Coordinates of C-alpha atoms in Angstrom, one line a residue:
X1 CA 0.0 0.0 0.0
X2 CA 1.2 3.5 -0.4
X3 CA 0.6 5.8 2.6
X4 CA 0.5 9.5 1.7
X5 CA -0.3 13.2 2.7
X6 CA 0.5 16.4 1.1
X7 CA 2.3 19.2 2.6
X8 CA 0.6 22.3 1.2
X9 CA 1.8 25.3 3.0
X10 CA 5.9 25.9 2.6
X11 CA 5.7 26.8 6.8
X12 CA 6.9 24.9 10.0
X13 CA 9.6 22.9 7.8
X14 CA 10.9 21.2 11.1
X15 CA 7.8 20.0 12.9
X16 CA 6.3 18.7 9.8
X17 CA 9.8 16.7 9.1
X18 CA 9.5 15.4 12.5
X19 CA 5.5 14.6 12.2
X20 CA 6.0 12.4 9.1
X21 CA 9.5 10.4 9.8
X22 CA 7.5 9.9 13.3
X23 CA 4.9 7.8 11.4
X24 CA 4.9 4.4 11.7
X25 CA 5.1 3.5 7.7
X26 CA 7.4 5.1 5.4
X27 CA 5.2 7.7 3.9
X28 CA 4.8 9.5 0.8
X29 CA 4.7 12.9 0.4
X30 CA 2.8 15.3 -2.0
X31 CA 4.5 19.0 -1.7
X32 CA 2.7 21.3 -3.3
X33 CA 4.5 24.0 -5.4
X34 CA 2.1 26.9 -4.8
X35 CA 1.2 29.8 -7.3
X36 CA 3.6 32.7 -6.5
X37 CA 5.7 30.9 -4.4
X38 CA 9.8 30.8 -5.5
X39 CA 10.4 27.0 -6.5
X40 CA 14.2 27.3 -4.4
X41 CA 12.0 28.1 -1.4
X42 CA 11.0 24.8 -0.9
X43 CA 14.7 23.4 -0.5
X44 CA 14.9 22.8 3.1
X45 CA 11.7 21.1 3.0
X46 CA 12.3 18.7 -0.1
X47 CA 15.9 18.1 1.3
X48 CA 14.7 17.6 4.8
X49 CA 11.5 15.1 3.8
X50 CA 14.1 12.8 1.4
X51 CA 15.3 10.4 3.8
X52 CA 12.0 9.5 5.3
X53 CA 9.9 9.2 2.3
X54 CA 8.4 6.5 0.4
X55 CA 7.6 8.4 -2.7
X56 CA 8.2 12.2 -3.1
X57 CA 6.0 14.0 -5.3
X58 CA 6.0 17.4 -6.4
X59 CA 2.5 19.3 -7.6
X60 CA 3.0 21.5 -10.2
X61 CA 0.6 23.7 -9.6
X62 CA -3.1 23.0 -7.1
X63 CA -6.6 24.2 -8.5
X64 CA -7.7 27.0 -10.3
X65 CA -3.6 28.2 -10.6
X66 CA -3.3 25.5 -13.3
X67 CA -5.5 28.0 -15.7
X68 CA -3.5 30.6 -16.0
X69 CA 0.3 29.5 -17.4
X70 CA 0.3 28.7 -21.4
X71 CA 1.3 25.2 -22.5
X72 CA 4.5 26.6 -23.2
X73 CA 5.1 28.2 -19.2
X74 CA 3.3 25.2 -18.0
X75 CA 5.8 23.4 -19.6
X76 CA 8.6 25.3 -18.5
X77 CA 7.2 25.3 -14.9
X78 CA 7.5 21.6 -14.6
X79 CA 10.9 21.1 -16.5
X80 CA 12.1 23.5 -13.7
X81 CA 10.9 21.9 -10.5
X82 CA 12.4 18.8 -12.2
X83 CA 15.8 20.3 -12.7
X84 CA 16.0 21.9 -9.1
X85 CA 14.6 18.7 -7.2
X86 CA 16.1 15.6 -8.5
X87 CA 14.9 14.2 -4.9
X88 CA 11.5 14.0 -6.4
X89 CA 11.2 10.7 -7.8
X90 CA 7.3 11.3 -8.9
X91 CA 5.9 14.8 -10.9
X92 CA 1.7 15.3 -10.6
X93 CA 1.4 16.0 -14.2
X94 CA -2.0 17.9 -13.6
X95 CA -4.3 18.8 -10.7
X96 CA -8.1 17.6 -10.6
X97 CA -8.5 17.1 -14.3
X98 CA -10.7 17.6 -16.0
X99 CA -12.2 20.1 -13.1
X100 CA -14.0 22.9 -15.4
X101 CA -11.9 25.8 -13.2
X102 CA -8.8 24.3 -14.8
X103 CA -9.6 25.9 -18.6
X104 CA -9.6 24.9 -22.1
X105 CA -5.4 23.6 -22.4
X106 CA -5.3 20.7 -19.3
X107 CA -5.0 17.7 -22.0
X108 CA -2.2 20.0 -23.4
X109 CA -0.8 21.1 -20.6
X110 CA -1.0 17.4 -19.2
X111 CA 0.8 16.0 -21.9
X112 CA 3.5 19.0 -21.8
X113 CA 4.4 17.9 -18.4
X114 CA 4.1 14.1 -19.0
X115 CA 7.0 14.9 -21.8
X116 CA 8.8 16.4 -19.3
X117 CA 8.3 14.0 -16.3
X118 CA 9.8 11.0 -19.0
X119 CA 12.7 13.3 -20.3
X120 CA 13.8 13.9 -16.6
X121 CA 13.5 9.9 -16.0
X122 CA 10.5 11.0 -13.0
X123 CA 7.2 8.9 -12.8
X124 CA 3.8 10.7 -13.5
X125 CA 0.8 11.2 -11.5
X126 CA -2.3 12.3 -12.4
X127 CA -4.9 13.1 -10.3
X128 CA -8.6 13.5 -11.5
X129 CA -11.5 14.8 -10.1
X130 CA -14.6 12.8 -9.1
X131 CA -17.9 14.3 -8.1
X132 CA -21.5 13.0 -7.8
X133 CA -23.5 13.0 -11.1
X134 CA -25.9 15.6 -9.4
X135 CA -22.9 18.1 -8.5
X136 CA -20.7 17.7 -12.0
X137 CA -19.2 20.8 -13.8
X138 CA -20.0 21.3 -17.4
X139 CA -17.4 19.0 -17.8
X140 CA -19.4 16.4 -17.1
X141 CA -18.5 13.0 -16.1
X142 CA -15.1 11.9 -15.3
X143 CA -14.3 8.7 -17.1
X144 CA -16.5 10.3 -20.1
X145 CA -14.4 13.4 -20.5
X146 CA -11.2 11.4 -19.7
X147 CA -11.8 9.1 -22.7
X148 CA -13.0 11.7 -25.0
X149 CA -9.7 14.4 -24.3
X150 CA -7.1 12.2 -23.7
X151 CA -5.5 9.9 -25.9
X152 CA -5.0 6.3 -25.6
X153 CA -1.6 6.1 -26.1
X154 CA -1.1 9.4 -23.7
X155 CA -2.8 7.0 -20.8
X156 CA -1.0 4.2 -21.1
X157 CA 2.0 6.0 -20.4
X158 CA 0.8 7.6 -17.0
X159 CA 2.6 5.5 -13.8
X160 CA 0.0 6.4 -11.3
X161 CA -3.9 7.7 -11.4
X162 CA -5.4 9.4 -8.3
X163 CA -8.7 10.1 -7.6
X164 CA -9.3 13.5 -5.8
X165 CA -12.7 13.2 -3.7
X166 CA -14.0 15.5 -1.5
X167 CA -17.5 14.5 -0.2
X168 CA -18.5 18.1 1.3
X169 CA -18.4 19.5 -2.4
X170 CA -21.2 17.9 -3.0
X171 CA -24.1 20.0 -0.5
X172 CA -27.0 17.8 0.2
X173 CA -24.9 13.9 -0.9
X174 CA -22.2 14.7 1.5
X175 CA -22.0 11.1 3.0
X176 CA -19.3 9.3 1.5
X177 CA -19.1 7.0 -1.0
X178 CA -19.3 3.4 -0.1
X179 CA -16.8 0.3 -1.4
X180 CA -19.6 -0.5 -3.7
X181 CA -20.2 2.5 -5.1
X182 CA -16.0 2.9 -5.5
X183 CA -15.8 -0.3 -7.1
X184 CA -17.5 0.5 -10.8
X185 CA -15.5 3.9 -10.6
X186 CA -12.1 2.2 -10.2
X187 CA -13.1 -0.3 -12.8
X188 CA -13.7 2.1 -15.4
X189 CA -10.5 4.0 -14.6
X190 CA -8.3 0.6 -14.5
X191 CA -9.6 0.2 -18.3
X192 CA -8.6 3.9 -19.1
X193 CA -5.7 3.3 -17.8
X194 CA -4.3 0.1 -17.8
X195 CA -1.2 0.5 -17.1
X196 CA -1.3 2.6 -13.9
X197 CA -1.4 2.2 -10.6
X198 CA -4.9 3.6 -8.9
X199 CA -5.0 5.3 -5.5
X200 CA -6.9 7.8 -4.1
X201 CA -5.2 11.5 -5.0
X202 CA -6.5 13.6 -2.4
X203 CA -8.8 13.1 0.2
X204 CA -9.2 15.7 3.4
X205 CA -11.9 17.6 5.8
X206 CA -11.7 20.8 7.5
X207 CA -14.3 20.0 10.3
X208 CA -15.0 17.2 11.8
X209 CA -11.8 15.2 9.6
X210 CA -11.9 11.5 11.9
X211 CA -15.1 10.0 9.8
X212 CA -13.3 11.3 6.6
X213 CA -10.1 10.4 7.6
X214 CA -11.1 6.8 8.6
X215 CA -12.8 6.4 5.9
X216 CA -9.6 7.0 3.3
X217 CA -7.4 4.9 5.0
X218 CA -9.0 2.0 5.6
X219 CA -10.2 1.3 2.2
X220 CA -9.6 -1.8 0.8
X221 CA -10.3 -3.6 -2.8
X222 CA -11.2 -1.4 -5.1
X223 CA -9.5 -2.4 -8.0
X224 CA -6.4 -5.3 -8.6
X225 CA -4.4 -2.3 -9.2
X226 CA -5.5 0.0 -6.2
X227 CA -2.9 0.6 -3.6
X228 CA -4.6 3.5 -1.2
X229 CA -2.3 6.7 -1.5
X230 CA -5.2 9.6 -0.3
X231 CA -2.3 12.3 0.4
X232 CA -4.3 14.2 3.1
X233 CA -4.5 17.9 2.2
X234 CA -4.9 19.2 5.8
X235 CA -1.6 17.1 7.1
X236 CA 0.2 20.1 8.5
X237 CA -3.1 22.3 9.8
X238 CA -4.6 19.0 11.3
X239 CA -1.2 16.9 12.2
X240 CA 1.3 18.9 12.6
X241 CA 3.0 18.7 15.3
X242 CA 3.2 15.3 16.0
X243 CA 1.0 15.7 19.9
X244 CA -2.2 16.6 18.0
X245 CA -5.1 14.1 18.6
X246 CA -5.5 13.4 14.3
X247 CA -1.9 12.9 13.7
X248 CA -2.2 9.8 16.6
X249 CA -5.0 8.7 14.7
X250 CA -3.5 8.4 11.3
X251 CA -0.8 6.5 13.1
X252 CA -3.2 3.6 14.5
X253 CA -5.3 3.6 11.2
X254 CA -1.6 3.1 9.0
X255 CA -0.9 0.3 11.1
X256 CA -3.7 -1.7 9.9
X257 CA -3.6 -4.5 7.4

């Protein structure tokens, strides 16, 4: 199984170092590389994290920032944080595709950084953005818009697949998915991607987080090729440092098999 979390705010370097080596598995980490934020300033955090990860993984760019760069700085963007990080062994080629606040280039843009995750000998991540039918974009459906925008060959070349998922986006259907439901999902992706591994891509609650967060770890059996991952967007607000309540949690539920 892969464990992960994301470290989304470039603060408190040292007591989010010592709240994920502290962890009882190896984890692995998503940093985020936020919008207006130098990419050297991460250096002491990337550095620091190294030894005690799993998996690093570097996010080009979160949300609606992945808009506003062309292909060509989008490009440019990721061949940098490639060149200045050869600790990262993984590059999230695009954020929450194919999210409607995300424009009219992601397939390109995508694609651009794919090239560039292949050419610097990194894997690639995806993550992808699921929503209940009654809540979807103009985008539509997921696995629809997937297999209409990106090509076949483009897919099979993708290492891993994650599935963002945030129940509360949803007002009205905010109870979580079950296994069941899950299952068909997964399926679908595994054939759109058949060469990838499938994990959840980002998972996370602001208030009351236990439900959500016991609900993302403990899943099970999704798909032959799912291996967990969730990379829990609040890890340093919620877990960090080490003494609060939720990071002892996540410790008990990562020990399970």
């Amino acid at each position: 199984l892969i464990y992960g979390v994301t470290v989304e705010l470039n603060e408190n370097t040292p007591a989010i170092i010592d709240a994920i080596k502290s962890l009882r598995q190896k984890m692995s980490v998503r940093i985020v590389f936020q919008d207006g934020e130098p990419i050297a300033s991460y250096s002491g955090l990337i550095k620091g994290l190294r030894p005690y990860t799993a998996m690093l993984l570097g996010e080009i760019l979160d949300g609606t920032a992945t808009a506003k760069p062309t292909v060509s700085q989008y490009r440019s963007r990721t061949a940098n944080i490639a060149q200045t990080y050869p600790e990262l062994d993984t590059l999230e080629i695009f954020n929450e595709y194919p999210g409607e606040w995300a424009g009219a280039l992601m397939t390109e843009k995508m694609t651009a950084a794919l090239e560039v995750a292949e050419a610097n000998g990194r894997k690639s991540f995806l993550t992808v953005y699921y929503t209940r039918p009654v809540c979807q974009d103009g985008n539509g459906d997921m696995s629809d818009y997937i297999q209409a925008h990106i090509p076949e060959a483009t897919r099979k070349r993708i290492t891993y697949v994650g599935v963002s998922y945030y129940e509360q986006d949803c007002p009205g259907n905010t109870t979580p998915l079950t296994k069941a439901e899950w299952i068909p999902i997964f399926n679908r992706l595994g054939s759109l991607f058949p060469n990838s591994t499938l994990l959840f891509g980002e998972r996370g609650r602001e208030k009351n987080p236990l439900p959500i967060l016991k609900d993302a770890y403990l899943m099970r059996g999704l798909h032959p090729r799912f291996m967990g991952g969730n990379f829990w967007w609040y890890f340093e607000q919620q877990l960090t440092p080490k003494t609060k309540p939720l990071w002892t949690e996540l410790n008990n539920l990562i020990a399970l098999p």
